[in-house]
Tab-separated table of C-alpha atoms and ligand atoms in Angstrom:
chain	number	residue	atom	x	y	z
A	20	UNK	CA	-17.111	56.498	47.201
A	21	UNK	CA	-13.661	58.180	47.984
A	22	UNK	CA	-10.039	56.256	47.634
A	23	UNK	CA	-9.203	54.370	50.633
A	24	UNK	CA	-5.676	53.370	50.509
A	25	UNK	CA	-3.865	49.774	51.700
A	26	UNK	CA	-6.035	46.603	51.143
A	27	UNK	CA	-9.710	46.217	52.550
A	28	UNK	CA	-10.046	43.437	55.155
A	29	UNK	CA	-12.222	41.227	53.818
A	30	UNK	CA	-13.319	38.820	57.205
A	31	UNK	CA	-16.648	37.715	56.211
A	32	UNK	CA	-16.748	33.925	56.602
A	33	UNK	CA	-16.999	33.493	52.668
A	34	UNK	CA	-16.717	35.078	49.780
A	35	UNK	CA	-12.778	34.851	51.256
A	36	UNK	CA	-9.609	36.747	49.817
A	37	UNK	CA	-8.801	35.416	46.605
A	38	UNK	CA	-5.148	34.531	46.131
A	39	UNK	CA	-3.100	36.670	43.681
A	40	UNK	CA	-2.153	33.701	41.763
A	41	UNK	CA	-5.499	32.521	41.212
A	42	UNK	CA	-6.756	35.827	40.117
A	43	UNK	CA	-3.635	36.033	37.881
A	44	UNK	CA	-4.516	32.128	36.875
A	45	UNK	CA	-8.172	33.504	35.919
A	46	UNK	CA	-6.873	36.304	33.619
A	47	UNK	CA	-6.141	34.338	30.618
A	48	UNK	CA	-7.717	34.509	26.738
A	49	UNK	CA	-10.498	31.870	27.283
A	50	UNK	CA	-10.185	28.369	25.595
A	51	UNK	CA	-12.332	26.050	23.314
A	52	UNK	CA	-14.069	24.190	26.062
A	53	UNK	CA	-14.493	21.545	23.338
A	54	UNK	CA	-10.815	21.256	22.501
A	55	UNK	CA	-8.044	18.881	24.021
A	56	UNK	CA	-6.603	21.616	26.081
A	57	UNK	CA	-9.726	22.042	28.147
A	58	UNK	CA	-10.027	18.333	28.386
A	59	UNK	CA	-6.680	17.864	29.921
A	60	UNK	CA	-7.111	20.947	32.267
A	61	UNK	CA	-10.489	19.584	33.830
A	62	UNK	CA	-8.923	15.950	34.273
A	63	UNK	CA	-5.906	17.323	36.230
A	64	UNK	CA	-8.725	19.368	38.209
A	65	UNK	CA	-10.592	16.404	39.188
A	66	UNK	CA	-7.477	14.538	39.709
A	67	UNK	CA	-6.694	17.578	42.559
A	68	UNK	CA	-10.467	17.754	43.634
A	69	UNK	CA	-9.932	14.293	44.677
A	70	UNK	CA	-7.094	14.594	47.267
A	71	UNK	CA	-9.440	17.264	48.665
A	72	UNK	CA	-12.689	15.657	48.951
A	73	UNK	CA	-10.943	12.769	50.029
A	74	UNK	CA	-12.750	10.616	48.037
A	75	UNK	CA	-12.231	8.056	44.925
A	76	UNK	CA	-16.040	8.664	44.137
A	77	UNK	CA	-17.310	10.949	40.909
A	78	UNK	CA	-16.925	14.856	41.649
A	79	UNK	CA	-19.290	16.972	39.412
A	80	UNK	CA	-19.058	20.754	38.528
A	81	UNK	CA	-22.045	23.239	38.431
A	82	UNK	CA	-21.617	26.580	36.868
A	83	UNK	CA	-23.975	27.518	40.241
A	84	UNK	CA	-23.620	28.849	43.777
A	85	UNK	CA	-23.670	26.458	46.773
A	86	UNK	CA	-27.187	26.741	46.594
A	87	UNK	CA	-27.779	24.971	43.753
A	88	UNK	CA	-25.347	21.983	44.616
A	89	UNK	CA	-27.465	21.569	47.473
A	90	UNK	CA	-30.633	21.592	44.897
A	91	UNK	CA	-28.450	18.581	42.736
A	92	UNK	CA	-28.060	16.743	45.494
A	93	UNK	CA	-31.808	16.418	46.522
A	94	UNK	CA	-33.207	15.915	43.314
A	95	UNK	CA	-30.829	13.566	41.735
A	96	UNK	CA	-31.334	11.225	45.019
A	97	UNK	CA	-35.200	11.800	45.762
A	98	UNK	CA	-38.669	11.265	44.564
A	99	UNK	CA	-41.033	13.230	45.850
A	100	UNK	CA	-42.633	12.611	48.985
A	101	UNK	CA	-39.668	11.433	50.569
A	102	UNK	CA	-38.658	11.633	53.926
A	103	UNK	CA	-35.852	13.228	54.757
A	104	UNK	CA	-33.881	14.116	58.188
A	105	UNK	CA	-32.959	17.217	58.804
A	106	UNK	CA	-31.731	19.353	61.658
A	107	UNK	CA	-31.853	22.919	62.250
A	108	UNK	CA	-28.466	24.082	63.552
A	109	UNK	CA	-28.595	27.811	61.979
A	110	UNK	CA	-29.996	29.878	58.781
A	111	UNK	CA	-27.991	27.792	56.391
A	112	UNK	CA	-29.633	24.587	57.351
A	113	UNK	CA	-33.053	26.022	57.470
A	114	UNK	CA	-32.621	27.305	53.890
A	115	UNK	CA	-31.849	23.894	52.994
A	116	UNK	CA	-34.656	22.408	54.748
A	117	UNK	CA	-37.067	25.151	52.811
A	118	UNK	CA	-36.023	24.200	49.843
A	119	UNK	CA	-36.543	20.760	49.950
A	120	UNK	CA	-40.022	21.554	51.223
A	121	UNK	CA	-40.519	22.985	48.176
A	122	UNK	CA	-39.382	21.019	46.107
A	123	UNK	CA	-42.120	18.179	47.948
A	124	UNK	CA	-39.783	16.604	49.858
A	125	UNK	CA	-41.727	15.197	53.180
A	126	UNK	CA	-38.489	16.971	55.302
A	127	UNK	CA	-38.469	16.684	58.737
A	128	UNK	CA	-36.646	19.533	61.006
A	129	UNK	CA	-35.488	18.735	63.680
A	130	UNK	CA	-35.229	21.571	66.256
A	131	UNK	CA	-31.908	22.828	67.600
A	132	UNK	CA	-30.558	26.217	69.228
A	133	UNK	CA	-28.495	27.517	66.809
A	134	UNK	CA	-25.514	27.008	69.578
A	135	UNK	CA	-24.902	23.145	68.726
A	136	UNK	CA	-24.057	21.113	65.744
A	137	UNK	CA	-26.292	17.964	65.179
A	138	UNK	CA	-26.210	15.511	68.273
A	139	UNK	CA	-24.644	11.822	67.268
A	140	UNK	CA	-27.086	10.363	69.698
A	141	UNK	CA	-30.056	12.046	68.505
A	142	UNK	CA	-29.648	10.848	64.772
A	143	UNK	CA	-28.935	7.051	66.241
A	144	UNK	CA	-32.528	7.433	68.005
A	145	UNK	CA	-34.430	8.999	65.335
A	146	UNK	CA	-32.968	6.037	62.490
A	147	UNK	CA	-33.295	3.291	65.025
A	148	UNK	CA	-37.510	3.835	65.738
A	149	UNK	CA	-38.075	4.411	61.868
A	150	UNK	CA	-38.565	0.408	61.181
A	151	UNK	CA	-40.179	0.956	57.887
A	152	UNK	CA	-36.728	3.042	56.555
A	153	UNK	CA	-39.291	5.627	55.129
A	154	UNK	CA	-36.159	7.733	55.931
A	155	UNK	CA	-34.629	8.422	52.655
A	156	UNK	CA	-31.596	10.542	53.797
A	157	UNK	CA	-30.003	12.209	56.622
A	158	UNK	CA	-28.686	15.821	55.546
A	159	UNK	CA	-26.316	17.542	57.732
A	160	UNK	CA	-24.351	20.836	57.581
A	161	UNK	CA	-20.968	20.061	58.110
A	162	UNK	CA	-19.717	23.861	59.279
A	163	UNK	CA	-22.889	26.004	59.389
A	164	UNK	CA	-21.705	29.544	58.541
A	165	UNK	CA	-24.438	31.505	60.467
A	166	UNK	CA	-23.123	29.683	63.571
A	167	UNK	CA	-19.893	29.039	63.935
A	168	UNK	CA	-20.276	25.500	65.039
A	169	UNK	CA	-19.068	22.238	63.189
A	170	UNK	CA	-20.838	19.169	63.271
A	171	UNK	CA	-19.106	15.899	63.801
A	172	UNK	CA	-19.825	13.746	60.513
A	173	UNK	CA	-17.607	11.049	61.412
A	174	UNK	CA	-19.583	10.312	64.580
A	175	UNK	CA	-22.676	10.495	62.826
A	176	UNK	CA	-22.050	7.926	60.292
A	177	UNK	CA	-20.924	6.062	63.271
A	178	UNK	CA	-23.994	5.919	64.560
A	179	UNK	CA	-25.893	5.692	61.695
A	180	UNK	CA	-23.963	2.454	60.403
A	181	UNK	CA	-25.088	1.046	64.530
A	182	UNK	CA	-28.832	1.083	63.285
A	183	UNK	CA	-27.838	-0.513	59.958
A	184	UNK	CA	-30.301	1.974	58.311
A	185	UNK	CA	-29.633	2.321	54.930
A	186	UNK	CA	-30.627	6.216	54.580
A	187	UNK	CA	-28.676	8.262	52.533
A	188	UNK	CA	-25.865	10.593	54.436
A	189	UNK	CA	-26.028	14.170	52.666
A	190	UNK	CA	-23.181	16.288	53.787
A	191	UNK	CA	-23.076	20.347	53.234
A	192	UNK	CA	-19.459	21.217	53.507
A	193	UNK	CA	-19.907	24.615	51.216
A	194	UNK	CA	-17.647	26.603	54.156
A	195	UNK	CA	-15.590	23.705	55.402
A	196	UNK	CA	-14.370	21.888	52.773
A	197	UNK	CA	-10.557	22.342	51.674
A	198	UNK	CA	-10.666	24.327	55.652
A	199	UNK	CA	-11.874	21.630	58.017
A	200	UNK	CA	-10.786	18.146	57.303
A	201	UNK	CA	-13.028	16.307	55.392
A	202	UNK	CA	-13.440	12.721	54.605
A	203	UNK	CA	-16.322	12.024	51.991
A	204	UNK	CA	-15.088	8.512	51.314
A	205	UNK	CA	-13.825	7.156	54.999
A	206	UNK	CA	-17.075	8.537	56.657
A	207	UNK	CA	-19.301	7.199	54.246
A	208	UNK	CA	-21.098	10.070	52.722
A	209	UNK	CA	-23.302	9.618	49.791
A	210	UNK	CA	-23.328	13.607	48.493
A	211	UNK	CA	-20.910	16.029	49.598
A	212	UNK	CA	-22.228	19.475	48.597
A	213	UNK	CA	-19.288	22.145	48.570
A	214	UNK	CA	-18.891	25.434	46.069
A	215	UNK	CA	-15.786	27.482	45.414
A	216	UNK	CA	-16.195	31.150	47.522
A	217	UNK	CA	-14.828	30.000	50.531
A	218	UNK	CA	-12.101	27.198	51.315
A	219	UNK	CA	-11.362	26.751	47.551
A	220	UNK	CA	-10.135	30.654	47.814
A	221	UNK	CA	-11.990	31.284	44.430
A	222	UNK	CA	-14.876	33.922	43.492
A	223	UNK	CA	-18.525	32.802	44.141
A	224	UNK	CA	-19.590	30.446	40.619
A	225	UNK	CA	-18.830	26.900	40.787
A	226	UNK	CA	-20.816	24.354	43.276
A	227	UNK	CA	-19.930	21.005	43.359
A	228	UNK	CA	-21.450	17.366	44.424
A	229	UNK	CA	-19.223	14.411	44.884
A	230	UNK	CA	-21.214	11.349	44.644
A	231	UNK	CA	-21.113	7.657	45.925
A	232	UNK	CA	-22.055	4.560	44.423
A	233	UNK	CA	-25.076	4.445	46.271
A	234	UNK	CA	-25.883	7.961	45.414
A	235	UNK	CA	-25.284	6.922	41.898
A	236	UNK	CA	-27.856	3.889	42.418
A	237	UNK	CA	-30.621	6.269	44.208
A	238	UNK	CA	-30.161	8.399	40.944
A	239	UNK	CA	-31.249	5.428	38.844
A	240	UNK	CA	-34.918	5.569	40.568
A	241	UNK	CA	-35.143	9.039	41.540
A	242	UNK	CA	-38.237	10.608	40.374
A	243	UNK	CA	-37.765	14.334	40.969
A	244	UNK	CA	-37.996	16.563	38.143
A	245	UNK	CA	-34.242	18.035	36.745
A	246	UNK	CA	-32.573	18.461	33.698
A	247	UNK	CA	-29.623	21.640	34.445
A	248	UNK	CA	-28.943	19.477	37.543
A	249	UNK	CA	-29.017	15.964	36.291
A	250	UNK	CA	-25.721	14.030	37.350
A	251	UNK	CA	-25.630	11.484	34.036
A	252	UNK	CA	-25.194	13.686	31.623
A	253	UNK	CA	-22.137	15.357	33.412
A	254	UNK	CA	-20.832	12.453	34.367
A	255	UNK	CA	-20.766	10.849	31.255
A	256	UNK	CA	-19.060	13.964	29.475
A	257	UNK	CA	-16.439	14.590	32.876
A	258	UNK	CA	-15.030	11.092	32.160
A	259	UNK	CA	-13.304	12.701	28.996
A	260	UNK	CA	-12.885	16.023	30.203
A	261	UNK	CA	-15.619	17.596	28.806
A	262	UNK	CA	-19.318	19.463	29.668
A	263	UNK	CA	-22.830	18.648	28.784
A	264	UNK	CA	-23.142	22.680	28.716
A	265	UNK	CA	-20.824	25.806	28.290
A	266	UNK	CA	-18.492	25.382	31.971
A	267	UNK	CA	-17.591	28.328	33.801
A	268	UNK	CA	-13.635	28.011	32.139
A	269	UNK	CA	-11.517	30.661	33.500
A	270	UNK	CA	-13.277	29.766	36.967
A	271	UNK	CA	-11.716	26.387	36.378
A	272	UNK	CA	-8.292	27.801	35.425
A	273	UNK	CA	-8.543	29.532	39.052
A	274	UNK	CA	-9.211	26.099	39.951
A	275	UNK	CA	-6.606	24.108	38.946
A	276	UNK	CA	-4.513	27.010	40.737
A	277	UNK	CA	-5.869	26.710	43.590
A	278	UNK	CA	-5.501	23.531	44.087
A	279	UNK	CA	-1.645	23.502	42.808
A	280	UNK	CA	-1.430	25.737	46.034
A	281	UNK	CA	-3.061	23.716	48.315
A	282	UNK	CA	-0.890	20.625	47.314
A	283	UNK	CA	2.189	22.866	47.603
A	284	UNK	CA	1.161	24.092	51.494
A	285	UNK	CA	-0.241	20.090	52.122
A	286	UNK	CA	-4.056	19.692	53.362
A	287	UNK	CA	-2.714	19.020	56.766
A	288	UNK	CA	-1.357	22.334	56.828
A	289	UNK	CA	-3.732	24.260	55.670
A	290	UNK	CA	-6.201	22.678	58.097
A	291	UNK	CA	-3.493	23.235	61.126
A	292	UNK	CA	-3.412	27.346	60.002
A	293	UNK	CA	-6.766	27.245	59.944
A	294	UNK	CA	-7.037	25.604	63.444
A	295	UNK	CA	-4.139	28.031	64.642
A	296	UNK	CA	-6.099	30.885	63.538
A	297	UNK	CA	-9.414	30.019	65.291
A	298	UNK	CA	-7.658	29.286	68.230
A	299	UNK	CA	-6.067	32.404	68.193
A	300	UNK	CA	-9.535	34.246	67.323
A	301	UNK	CA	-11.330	32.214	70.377
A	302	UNK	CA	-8.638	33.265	73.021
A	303	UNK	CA	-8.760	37.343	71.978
A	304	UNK	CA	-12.655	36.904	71.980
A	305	UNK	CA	-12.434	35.466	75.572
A	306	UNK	CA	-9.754	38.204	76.892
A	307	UNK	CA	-12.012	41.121	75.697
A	308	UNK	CA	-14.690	39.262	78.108
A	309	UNK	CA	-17.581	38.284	75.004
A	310	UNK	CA	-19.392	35.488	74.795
A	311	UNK	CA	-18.658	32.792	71.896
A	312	UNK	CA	-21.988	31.786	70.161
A	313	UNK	CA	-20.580	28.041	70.034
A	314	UNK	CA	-21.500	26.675	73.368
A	315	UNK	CA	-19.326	23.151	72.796
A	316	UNK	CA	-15.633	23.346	72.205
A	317	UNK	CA	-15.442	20.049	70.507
A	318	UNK	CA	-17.841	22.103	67.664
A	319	UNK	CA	-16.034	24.842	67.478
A	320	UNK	CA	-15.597	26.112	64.037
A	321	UNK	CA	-11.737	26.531	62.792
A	322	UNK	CA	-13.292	28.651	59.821
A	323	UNK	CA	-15.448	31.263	61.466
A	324	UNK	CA	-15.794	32.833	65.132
A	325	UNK	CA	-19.518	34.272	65.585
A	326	UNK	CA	-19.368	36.568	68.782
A	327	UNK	CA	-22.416	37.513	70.819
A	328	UNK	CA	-22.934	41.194	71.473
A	329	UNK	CA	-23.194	42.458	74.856
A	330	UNK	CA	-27.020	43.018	75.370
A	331	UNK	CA	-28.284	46.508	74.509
A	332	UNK	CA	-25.714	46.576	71.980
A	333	UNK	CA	-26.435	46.248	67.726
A	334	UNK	CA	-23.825	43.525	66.213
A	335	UNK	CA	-24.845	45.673	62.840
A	336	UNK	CA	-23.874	48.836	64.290
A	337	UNK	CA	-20.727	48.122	65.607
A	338	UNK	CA	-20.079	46.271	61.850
A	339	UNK	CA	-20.588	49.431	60.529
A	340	UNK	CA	-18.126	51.428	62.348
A	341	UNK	CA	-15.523	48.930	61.782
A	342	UNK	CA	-16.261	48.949	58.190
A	343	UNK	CA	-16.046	52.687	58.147
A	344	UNK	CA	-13.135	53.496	60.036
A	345	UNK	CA	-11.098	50.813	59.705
A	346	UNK	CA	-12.065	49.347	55.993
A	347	UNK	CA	-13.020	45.635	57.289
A	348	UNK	CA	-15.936	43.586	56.719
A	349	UNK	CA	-17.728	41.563	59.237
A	350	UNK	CA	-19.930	38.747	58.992
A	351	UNK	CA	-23.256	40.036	59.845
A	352	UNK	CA	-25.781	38.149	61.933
A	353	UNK	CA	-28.502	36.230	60.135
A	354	UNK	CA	-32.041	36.059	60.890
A	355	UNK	CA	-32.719	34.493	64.067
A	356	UNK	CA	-28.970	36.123	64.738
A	357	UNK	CA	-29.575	39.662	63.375
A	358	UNK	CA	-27.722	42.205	64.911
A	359	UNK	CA	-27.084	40.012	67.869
A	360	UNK	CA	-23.782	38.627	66.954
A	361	UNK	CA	-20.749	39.740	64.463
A	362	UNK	CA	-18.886	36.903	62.375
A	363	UNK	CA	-14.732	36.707	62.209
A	364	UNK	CA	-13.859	34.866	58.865
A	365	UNK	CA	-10.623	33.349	59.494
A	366	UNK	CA	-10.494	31.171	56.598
A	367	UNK	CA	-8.983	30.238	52.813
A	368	UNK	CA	-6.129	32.874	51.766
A	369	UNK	CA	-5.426	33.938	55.334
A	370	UNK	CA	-2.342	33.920	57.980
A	371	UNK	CA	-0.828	35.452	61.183
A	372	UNK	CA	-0.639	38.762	60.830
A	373	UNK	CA	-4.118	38.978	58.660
A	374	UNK	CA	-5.692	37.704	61.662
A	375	UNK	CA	-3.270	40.043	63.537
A	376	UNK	CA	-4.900	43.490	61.848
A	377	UNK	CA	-8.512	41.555	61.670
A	378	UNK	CA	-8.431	41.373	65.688
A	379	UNK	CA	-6.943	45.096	66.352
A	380	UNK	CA	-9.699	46.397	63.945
A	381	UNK	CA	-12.151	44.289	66.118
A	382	UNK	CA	-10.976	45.374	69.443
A	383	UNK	CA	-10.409	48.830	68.365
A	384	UNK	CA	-14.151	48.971	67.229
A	385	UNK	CA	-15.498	47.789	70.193
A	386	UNK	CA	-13.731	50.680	72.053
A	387	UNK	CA	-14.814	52.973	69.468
A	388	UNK	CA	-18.440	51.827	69.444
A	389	UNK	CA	-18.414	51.922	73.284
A	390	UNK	CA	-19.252	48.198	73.751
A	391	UNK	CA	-18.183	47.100	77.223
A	392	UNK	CA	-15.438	44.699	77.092
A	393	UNK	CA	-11.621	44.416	78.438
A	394	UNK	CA	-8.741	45.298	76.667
A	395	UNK	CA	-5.710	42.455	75.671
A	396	UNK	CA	-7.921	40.185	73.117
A	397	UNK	CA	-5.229	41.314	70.581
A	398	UNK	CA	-2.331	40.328	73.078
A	399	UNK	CA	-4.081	37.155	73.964
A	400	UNK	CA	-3.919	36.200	70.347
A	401	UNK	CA	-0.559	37.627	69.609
A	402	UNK	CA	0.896	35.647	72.740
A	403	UNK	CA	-0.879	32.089	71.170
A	404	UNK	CA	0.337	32.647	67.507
A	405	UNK	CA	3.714	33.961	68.807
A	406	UNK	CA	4.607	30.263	70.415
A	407	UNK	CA	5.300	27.631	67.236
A	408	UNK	CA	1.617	25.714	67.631
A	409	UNK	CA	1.929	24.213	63.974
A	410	UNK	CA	3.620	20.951	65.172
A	411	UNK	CA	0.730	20.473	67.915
A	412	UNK	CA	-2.160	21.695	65.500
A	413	UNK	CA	-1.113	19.109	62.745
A	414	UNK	CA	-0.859	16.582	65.083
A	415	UNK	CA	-4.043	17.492	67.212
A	416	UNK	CA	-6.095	17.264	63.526
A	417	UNK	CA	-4.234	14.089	62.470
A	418	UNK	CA	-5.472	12.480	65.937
A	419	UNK	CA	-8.876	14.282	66.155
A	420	UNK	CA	-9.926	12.971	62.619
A	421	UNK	CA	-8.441	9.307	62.506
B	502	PLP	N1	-24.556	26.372	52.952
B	502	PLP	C1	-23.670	27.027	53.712
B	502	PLP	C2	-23.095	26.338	54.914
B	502	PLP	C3	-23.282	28.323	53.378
B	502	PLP	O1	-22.387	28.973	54.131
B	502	PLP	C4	-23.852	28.939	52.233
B	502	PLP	C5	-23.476	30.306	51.862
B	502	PLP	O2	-22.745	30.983	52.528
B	502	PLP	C6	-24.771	28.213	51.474
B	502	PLP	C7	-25.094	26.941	51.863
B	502	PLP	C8	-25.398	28.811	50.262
B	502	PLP	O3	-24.421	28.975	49.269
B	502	PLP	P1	-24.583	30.080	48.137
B	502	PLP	O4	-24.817	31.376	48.810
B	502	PLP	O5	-23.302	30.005	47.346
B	502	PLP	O6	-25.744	29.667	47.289
């Protein structure tokens, strides 16, 4: 590969950028991860983990990818044979859904379009006519990556608490979390699954569950197989600062930056840039006349844009121009999506005039690549982020989530 000069543009909706600091915060001798030290440095992480989950509730750490915090969250809850909800709103979800299948859990899908997040309504119905509560849990994915679209999880605990049906609430926020407000203790969710590559601004390597009491007290009957994934043990050790196992350390230094920098900007903020910047990214995507895969505003994503090509045109193509003349990375389109759409990661380590170059290397690519569409997306988006929206996006979030 030759020398390209100036920074790549890294706008796939996860791995993100990773902040200076927290690379800097990374490069250090490692530590005794059995030594007082470590101890205090993991307390003062969960202490900040915390304020981000939103929760009082346990928080554990994998040395794993999202993927197998979503594997600790179905086998520490679940015998097998149990039902379980779950609804097919992209690729992310189904991979979910295949795994619990098998891992034997009786999952159920239920069908969606790929262009919706899970209905309220729908969840309501399905609880209400299952008398017996054979339903263990309800999984949802809070911000489903291939997609675009957010689903609304305080509405769905809303309507789960009408039927009074004690399933489980399972909540996948691996690309919202720390991006999206989140609220694993006010909307009642028993596991939050989340890992580190994408709102946390770290590398891929740490996946996380945070876990209710009545998580906690499905563990206790829970008859599916795990020992690398069992909660007690980690638990037990966490509560002193210490690991059952070796923990990924200088991930956890990067970590406890991290989340010094997210305190420092506030949560509220960093969730009002991120809404600023998807606005932004929906308006240009509108002006250059394409069609956003998200078909409900109140769903759409403040943490990716996924943009449907004009037909007779290859998403994957046009990705690969972009990447090779202009040195930025697109989300590709995945499975049922392939080379039908193109992703815009606007999230974690990311402001104004990022977004800025992200959209010009977008809109010069689709001149480039000869896909019809109108000119001004960039202006569109400069003429949004040039007005001061951060009082109205703070507030707008502050109203939209209380
Ligand atoms: N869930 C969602 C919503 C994701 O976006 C991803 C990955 O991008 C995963 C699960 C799987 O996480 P990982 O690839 O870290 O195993």
């Amino acid at each position: 590969m030759s020398f390209r000069s100036g920074r790549h543009f890294l706008q796939i909706p996860g791995p993100t950028n990773i902040p200076d600091r927290v690379l800097r915060a990374m490069d250090s001798p490692i530590i005794d991860h059995r030594g007082q030290d470590f101890a205090r440095l993991v307390l003062d992480i969960f202490a900040g983990l915390k304020t981000v989950f939103k929760t009082s509730a346990d928080i554990i750490i994998f040395p794993s990818s999202g993927t197998g915090a979503w594997e600790a969250a179905l086998v520490n809850t679940l015998s097998p044979g149990d039902k379980v909800l779950m609804f097919e709103t992209g690729h992310f979800a189904t991979l979910w859904f295949q795994m619990a299948t098998q891992l034997g859990i009786a999952a159920e899908f239920v069908p969606g379009d790929w262009r919706h997040g899970v209905d309220p309504e729908q969840v309501e119905n399905l609880l209400s006519a299952d008398r017996g509560h054979i339903i263990k849990a309800v999984a949802v994915v809070h911000n489903e990556t291939s997609t675009g679209v957010t689903s609304r999880i305080g509405e769905i605990r809303k309507a789960m608490d009408r039927t009074a049906h004690p399933a489980l609430l399972m909540v996948d926020t691996i690309s919202s979390l720390a991006s999206i407000d989140y609220r694993h203790d006010e909307w009642g969710v028993d596991v939050t699954v989340a890992c580190s590559q994408k709102g946390l601004m770290l590398p891929p390597g740490l996946g996380f569950n945070a876990v209710s009491a009545k998580a906690r007290a499905a563990a206790k009957t829970a008859r599916m197989p795990k020992s690398y994934w069992n909660w007690n043990e980690m638990i037990a050790n966490n509560k002193s600062g210490f690991f059952p196992y070796t923990p990924a350390t200088n991930m956890l230094f990067g970590l406890r930056e991290a989340l010094l920098m997210m305190q420092e900007e506030g949560l509220d903020n960093v969730f009002a840039r991120h809404a600023r910047l998807s606005e932004a990214t929906r308006r240009a995507v509108r002006a250059w006349g394409l069609e956003i895969l998200c078909l409900n505003p109140e769903e759409y994503s403040n943490v990716l844009t996924a943009v449907l090509m004009p037909e007779g045109h290859d998403a994957d193509r046009f990705r690969e121009l972009v990447l090779q003349r202009f040195d930025m990375s697109l989300g590709t389109g995945l499975t049922k999506l392939k080379g039908r759409v193109f992703r815009i990661g606007h999230l974690g380590d990311f402001n104004e005039l990022m977004l800025a170059g992200s959209l010009c290397g977008v809109e010069m690519g689709l001149t480039a690549a000869g896909v019809p569409h109108k000119n001004g997306g960039v202006l569109a988006a400069l003429d949004y982020l040039s007005a001061d929206n951060t009082m109205r996006e703070t507030s707008r979030i502050t109203a939209r989530s209380a």
